[in-house]
PDB file of C-alpha atoms and ligand atoms in Angstrom:
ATOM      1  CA  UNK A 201    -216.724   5.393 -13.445  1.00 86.00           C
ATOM      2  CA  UNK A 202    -214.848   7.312 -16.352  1.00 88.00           C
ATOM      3  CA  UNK A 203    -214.886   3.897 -18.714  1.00 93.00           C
ATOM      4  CA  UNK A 204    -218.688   3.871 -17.653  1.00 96.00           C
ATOM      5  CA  UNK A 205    -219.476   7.793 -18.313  1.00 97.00           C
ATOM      6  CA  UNK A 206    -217.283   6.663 -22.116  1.00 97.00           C
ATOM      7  CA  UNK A 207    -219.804   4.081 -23.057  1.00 97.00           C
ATOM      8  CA  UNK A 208    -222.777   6.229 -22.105  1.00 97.00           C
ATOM      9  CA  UNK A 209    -221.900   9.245 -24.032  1.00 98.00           C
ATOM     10  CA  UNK A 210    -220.759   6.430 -27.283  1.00 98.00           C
ATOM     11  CA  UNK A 211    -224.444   5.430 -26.813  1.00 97.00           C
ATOM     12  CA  UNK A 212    -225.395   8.790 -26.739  1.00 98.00           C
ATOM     13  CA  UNK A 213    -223.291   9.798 -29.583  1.00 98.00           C
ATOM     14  CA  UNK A 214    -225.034   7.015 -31.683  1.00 97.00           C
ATOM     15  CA  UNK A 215    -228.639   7.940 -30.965  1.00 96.00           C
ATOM     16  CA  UNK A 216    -227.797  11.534 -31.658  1.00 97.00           C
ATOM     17  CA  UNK A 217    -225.963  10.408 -35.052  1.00 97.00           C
ATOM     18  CA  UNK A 218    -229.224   9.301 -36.302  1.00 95.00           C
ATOM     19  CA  UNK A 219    -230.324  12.461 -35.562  1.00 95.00           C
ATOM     20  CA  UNK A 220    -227.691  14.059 -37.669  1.00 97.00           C
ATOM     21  CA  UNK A 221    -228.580  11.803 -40.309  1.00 96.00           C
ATOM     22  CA  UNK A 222    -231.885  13.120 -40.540  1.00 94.00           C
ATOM     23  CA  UNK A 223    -230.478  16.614 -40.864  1.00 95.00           C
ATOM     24  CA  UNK A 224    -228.335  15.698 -43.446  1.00 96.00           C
ATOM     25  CA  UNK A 225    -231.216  14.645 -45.523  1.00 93.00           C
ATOM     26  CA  UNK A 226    -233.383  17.792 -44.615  1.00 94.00           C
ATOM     27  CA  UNK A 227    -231.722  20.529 -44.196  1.00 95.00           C
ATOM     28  CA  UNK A 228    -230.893  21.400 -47.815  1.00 94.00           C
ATOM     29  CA  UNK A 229    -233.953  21.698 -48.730  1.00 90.00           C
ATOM     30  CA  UNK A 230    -237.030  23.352 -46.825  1.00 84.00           C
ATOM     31  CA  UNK A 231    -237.600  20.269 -45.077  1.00 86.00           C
ATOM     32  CA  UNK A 232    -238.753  19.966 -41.258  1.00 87.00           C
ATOM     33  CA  UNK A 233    -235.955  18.351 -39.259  1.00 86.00           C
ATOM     34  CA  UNK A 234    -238.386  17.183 -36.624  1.00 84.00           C
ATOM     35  CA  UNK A 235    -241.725  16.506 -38.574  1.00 82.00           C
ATOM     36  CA  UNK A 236    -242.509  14.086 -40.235  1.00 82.00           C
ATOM     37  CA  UNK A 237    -241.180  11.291 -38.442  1.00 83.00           C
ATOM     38  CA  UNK A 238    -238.586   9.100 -40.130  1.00 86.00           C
ATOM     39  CA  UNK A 239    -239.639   7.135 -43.547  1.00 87.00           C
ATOM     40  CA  UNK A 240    -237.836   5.743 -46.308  1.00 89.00           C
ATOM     41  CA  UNK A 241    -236.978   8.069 -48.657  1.00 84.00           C
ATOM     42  CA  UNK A 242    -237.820   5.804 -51.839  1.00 89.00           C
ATOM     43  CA  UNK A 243    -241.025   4.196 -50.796  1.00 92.00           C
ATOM     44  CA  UNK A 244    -242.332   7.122 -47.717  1.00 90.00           C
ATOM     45  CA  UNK A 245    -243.092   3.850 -45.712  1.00 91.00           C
ATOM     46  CA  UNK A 246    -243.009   5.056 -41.799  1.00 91.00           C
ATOM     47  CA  UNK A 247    -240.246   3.432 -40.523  1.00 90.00           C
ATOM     48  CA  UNK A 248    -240.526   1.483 -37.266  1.00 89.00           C
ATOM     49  CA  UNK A 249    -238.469   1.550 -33.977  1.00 89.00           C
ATOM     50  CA  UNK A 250    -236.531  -1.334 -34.921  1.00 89.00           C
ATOM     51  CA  UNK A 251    -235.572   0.093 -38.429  1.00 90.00           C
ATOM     52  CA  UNK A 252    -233.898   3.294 -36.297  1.00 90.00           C
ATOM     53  CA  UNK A 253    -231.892   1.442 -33.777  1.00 93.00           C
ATOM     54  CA  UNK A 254    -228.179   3.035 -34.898  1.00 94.00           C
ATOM     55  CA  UNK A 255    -225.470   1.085 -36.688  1.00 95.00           C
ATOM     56  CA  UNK A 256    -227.718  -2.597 -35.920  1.00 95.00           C
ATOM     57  CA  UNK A 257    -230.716  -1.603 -37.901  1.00 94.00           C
ATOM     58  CA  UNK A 258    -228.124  -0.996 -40.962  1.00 95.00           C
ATOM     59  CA  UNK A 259    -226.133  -4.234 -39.922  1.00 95.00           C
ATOM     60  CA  UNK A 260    -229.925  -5.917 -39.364  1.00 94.00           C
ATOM     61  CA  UNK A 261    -231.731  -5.027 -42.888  1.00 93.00           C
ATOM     62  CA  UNK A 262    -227.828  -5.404 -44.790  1.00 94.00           C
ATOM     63  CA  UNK A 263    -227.792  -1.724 -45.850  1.00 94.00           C
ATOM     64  CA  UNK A 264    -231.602  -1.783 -47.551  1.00 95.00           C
ATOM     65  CA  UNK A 265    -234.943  -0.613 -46.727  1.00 94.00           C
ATOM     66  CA  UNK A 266    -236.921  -3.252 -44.977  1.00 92.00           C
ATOM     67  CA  UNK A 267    -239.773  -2.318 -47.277  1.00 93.00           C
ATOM     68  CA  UNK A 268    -238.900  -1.695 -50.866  1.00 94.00           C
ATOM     69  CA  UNK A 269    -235.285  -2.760 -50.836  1.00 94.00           C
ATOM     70  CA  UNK A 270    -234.326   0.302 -51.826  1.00 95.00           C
ATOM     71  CA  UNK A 271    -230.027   0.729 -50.573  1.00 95.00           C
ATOM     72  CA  UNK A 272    -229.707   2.718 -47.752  1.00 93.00           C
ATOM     73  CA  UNK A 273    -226.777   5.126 -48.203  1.00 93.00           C
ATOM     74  CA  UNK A 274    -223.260   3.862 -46.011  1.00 95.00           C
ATOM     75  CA  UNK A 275    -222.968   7.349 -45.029  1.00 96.00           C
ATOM     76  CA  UNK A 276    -225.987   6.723 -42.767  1.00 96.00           C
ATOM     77  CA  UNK A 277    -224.470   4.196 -40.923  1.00 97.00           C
ATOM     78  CA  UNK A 278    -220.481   6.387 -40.815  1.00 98.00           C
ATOM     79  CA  UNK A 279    -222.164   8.906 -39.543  1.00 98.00           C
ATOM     80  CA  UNK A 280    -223.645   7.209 -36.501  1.00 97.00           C
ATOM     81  CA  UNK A 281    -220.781   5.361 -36.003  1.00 98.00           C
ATOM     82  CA  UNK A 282    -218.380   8.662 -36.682  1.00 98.00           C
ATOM     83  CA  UNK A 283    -220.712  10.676 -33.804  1.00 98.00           C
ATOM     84  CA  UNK A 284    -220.658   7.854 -31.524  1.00 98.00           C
ATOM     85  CA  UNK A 285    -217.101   7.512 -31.451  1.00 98.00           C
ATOM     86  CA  UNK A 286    -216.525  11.138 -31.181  1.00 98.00           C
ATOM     87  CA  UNK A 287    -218.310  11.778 -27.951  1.00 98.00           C
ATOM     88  CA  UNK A 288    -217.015   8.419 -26.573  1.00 98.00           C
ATOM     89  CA  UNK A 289    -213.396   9.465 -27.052  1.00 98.00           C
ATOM     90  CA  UNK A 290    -214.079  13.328 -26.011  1.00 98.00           C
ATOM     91  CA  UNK A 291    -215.955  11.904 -22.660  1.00 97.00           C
ATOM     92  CA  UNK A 292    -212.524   9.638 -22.572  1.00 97.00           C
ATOM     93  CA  UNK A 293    -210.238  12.932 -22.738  1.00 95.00           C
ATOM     94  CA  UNK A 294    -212.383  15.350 -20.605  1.00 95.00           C
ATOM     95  CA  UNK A 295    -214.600  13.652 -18.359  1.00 95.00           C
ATOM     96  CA  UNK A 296    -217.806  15.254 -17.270  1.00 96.00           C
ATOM     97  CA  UNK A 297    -216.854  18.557 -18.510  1.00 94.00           C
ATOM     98  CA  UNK A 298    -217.501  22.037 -19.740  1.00 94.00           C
ATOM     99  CA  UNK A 299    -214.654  21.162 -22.592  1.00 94.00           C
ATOM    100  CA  UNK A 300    -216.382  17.725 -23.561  1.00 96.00           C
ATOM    101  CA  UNK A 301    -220.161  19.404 -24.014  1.00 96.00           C
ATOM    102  CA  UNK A 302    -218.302  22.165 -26.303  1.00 97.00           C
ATOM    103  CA  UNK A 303    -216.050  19.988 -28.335  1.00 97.00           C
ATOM    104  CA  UNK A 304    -218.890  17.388 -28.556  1.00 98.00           C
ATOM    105  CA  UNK A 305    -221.373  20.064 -29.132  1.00 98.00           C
ATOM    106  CA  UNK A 306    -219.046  21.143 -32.228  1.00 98.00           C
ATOM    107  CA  UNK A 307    -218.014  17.496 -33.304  1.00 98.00           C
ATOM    108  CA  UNK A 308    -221.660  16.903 -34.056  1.00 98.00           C
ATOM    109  CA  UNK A 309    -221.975  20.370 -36.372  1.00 98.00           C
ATOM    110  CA  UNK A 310    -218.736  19.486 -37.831  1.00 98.00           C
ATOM    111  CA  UNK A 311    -220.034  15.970 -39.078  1.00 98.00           C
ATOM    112  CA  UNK A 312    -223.396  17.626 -40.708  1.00 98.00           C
ATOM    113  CA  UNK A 313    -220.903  20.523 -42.208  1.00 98.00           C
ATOM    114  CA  UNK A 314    -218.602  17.701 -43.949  1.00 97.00           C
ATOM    115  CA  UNK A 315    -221.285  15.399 -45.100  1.00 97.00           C
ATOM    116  CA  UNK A 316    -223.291  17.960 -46.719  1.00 96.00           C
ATOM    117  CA  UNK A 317    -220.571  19.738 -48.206  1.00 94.00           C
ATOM    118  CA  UNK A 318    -219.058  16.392 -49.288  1.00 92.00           C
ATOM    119  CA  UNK A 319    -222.385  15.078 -50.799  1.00 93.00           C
ATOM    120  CA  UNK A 320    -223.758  18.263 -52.251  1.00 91.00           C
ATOM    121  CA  UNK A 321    -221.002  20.450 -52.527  1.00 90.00           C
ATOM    122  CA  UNK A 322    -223.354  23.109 -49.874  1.00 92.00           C
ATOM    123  CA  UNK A 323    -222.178  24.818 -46.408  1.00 95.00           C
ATOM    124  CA  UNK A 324    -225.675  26.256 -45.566  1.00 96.00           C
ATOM    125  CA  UNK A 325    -226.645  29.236 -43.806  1.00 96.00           C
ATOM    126  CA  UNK A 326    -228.674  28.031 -41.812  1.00 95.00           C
ATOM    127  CA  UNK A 327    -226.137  25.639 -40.123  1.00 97.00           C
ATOM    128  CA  UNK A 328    -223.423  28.427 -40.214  1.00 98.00           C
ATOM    129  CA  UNK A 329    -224.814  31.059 -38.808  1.00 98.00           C
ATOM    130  CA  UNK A 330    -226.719  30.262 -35.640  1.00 98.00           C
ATOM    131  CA  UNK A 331    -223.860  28.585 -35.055  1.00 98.00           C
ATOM    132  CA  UNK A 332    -221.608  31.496 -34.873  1.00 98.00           C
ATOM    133  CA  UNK A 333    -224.457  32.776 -32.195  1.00 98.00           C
ATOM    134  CA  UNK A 334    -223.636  29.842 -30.092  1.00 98.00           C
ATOM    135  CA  UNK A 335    -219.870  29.961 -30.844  1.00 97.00           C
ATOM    136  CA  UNK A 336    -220.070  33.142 -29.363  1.00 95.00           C
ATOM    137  CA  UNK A 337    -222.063  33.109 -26.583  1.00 95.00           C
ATOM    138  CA  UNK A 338    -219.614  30.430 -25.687  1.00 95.00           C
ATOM    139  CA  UNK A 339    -216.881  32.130 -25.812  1.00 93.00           C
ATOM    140  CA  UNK A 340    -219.268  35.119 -23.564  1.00 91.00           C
ATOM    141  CA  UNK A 341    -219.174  32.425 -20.530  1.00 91.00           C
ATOM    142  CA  UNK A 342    -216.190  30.154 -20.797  1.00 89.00           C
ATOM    143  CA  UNK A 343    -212.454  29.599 -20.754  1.00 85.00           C
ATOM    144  CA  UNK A 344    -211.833  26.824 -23.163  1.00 84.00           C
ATOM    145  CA  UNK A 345    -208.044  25.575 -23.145  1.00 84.00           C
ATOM    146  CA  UNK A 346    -207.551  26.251 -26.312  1.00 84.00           C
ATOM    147  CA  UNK A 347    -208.032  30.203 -25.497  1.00 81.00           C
ATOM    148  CA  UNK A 348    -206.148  30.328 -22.872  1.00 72.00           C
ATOM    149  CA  UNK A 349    -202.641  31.811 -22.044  1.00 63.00           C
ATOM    150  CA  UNK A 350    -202.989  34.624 -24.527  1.00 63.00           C
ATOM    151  CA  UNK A 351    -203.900  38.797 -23.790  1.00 61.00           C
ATOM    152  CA  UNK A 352    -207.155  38.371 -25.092  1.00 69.00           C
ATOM    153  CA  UNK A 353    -210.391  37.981 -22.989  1.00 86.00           C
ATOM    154  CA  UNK A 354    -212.446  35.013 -24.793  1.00 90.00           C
ATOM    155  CA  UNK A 355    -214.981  36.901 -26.165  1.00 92.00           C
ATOM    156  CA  UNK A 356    -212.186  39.154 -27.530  1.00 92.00           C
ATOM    157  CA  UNK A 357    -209.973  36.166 -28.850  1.00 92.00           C
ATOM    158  CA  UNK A 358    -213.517  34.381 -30.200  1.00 94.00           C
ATOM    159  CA  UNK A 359    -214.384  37.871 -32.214  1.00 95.00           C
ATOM    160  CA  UNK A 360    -210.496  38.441 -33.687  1.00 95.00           C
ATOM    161  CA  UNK A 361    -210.275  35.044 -34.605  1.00 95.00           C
ATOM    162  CA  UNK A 362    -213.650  35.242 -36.353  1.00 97.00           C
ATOM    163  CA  UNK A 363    -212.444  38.145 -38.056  1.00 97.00           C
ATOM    164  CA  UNK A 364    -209.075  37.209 -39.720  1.00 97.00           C
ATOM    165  CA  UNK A 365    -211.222  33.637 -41.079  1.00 96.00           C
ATOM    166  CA  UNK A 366    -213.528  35.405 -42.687  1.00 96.00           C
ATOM    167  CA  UNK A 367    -210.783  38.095 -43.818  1.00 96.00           C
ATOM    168  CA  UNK A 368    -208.391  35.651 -44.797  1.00 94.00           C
ATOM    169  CA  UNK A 369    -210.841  33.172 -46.441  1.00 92.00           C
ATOM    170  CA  UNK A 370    -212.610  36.140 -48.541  1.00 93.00           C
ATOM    171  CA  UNK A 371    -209.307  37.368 -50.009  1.00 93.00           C
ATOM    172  CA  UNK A 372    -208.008  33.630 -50.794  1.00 88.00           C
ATOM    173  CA  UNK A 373    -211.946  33.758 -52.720  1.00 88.00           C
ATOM    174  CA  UNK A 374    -211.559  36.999 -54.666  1.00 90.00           C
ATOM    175  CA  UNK A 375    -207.674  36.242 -55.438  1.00 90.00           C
ATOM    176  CA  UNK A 376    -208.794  32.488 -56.550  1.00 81.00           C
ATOM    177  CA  UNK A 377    -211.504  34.066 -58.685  1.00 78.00           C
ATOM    178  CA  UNK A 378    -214.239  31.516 -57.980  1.00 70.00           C
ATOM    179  CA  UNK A 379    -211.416  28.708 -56.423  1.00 70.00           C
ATOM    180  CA  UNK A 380    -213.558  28.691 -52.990  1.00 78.00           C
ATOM    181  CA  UNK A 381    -216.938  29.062 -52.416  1.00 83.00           C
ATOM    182  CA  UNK A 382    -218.322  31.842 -50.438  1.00 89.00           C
ATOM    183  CA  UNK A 383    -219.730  28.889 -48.151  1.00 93.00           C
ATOM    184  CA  UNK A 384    -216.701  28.484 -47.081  1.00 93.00           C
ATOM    185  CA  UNK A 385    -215.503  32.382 -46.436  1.00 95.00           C
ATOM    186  CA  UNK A 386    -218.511  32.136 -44.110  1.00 97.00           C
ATOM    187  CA  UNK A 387    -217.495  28.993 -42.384  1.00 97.00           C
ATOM    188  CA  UNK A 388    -214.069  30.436 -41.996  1.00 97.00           C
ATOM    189  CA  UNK A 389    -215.394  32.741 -40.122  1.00 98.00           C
ATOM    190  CA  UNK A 390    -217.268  30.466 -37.799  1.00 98.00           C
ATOM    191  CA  UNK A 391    -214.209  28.412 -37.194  1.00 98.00           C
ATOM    192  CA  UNK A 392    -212.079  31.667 -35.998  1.00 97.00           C
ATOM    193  CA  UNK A 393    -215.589  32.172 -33.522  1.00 97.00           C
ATOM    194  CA  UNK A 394    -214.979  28.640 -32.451  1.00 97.00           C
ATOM    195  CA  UNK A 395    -211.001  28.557 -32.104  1.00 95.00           C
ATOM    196  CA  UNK A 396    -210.146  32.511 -31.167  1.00 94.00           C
ATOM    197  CA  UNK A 397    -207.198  33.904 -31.771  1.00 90.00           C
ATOM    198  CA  UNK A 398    -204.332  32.977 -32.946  1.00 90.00           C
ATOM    199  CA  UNK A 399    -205.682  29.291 -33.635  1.00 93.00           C
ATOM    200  CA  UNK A 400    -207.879  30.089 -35.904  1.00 95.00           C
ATOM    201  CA  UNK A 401    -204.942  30.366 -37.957  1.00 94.00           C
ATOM    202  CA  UNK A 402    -203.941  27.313 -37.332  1.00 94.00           C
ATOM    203  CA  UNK A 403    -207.469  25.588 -37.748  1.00 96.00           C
ATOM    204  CA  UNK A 404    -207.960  27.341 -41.665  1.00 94.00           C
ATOM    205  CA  UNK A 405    -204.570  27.029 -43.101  1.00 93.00           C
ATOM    206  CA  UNK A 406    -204.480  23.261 -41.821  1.00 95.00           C
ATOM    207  CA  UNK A 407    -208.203  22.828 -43.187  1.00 94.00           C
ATOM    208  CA  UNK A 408    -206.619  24.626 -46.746  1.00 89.00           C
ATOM    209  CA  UNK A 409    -203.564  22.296 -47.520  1.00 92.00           C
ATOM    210  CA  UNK A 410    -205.975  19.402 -46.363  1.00 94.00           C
ATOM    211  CA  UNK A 411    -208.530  20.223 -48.629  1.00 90.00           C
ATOM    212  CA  UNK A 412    -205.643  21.147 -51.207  1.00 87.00           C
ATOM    213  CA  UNK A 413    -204.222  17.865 -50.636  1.00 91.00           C
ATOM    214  CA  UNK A 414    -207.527  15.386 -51.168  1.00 89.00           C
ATOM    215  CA  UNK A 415    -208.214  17.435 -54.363  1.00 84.00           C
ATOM    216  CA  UNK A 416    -205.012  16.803 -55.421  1.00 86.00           C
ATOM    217  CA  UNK A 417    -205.161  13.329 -54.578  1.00 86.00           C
ATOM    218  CA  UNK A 418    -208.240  12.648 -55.892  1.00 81.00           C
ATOM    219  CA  UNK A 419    -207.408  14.420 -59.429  1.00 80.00           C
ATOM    220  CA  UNK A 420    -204.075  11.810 -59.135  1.00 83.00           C
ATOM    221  CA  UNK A 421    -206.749   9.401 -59.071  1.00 77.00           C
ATOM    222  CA  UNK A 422    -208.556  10.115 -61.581  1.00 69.00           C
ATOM    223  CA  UNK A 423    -211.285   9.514 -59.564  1.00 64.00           C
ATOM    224  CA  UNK A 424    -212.728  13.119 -59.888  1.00 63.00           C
ATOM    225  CA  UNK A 425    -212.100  16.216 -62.241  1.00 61.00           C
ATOM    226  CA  UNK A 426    -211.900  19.453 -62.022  1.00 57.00           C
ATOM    227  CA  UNK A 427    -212.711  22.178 -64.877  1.00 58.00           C
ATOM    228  CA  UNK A 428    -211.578  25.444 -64.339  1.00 53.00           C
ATOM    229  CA  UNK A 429    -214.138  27.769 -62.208  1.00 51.00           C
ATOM    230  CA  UNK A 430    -215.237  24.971 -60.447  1.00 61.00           C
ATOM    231  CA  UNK A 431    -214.749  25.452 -56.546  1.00 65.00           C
ATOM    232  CA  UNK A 432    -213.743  22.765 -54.511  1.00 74.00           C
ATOM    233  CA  UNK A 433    -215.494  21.548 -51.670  1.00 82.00           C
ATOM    234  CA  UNK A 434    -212.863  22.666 -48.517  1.00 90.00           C
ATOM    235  CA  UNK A 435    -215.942  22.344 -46.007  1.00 94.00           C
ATOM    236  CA  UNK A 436    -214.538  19.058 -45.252  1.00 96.00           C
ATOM    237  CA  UNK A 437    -211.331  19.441 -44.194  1.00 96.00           C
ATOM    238  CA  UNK A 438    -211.810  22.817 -42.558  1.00 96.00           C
ATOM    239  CA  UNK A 439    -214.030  20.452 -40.345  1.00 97.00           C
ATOM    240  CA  UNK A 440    -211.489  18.162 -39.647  1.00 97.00           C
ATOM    241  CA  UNK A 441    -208.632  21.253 -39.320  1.00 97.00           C
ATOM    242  CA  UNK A 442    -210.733  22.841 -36.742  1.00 97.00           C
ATOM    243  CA  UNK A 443    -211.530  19.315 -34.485  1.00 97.00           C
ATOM    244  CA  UNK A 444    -207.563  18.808 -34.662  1.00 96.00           C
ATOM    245  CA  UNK A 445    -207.355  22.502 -34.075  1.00 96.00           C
ATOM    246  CA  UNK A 446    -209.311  22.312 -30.702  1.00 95.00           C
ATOM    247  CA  UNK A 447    -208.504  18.942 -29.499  1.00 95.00           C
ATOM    248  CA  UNK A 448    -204.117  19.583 -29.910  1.00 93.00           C
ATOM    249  CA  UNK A 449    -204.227  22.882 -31.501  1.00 88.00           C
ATOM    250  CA  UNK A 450    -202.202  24.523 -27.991  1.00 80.00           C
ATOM    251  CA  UNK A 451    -199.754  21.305 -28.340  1.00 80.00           C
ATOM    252  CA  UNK A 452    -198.750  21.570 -32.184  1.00 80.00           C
ATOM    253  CA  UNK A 453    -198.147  25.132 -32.236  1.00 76.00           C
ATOM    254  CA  UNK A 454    -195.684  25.109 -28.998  1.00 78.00           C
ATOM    255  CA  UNK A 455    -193.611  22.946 -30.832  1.00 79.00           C
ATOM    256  CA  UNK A 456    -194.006  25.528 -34.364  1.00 75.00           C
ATOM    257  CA  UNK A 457    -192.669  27.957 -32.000  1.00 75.00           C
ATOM    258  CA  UNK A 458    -190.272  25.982 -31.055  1.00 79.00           C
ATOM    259  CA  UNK A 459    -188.701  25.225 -34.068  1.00 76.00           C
ATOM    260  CA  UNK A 460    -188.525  28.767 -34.800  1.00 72.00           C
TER     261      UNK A 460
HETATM  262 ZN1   ZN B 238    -238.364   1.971 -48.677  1.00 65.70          ZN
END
């Protein structure tokens, strides 16, 4: 049943990666995520069912629009295959439970948080903070692993954590003077709502020397520059902290403690 219960929620993951793809083209602007329906974004053509069938229709057309040719970004197709995989292999670790509709729930934000940020260099407001309303209203009715075995009720945990993110995050953006965007102060904050106390700690400073690391990489690379002022985009890897953070978060830091 479990392998079965794996491909469903991949399938399900896929169809709701399209999804995410449409909200990765709207949201930034004042754009309707459910209306209109989808269309090519070159020639407004109204795209049919077999142009939206996830990672095929991409494979299918070769990465154009059926109508005008125009190239369909590859991010459309990574991120349908990114959410597919993610709910397959949380379904895979939790089964039918409370812990895989929360981490799934989260994967999903997470991948619209990157990819914006990534592309336009923007962690919106109106992704960030209705979801620290459902971060905590989580926290208000369950008992996710990675809160347990500390003092702290979850709510408690959820509201501390949420706390020293935003605390930490806002004095790394005032001592930086203009290093990180405020964006990110705020979704430093949502990730300590998400991970409680104490891993939120874990979740931002793992998301900082990631993000630290790529930029540093990428300057090595030449492949991108940065001028002085200009604030680097740490909304991806303070995505990619946090999933780590939630999915082996308890694991890693038993064995920093144990070194120590
Ligand atoms: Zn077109």
């Amino acid at each position: 049943m479990q392998a079965i219960y794996t491909a469903l929620f991949g399938l399900l993951g896929l169809a709701l990666g399209s999804f995410l793809n449409v909200c990765i083209d709207r949201l930034p602007g004042e754009r309707s995520i459910v209306k209109p329906r989808s269309e090519c974004d070159a020639c407004h053509r109204r795209l049919a069912a077999s142009d939206l069938i996830p990672l095929l229709s991409y494979l299918w057309l070769r990465g154009r629009c059926r109508y005008c040719q125009t190239v369909i970004p590859k991010r459309v197709f990574l991120v349908e295959l990114a959410s597919g995989a993610a709910l397959a292999f949380l379904c895979y670790r939790y089964g039918l439970t409370a812990e895989l509709g929360i981490t799934g729930f989260w994967a999903l934000v997470f991948i619209v948080v990157f990819v914006i940020d990534l592309e336009q260099g923007l962690i919106l407001n109106k992704v960030i903070y209705p979801s620290m309303v459902v971060a905590l209203i989580l926290a208000g009715f369950f008992d996710p692993p990675w809160m347990e075995g500390w003092i702290f009720v979850p709510i408690a945990s959820a509201a501390l954590g949420g706390a020293v993110g935003l605390l930490m995050f806002w004095l790394i953006a005032v001592v930086s003077g203009g290093g990180m965007g405020w964006g990110d102060v705020k979704l430093a904050g949502l990730i300590g709502l998400i991970c409680g106390f104490p891993l939120v700690l874990l979740a931002v400073i793992m998301g900082a020397v990631l993000g630290g690391l790529a930029a540093v990489g990428l300057l090595v690379a030449r492949k991108r520059r940065w001028s002085s002022g200009q604030t680097i985009p740490f909304g991806p890897s303070l995505a990619v902290g946090t999933m780590i953070t939630l999915l082996w978060g308890g694991g890693i830091s038993d064995w920093y403690i144990g070194l120590i």
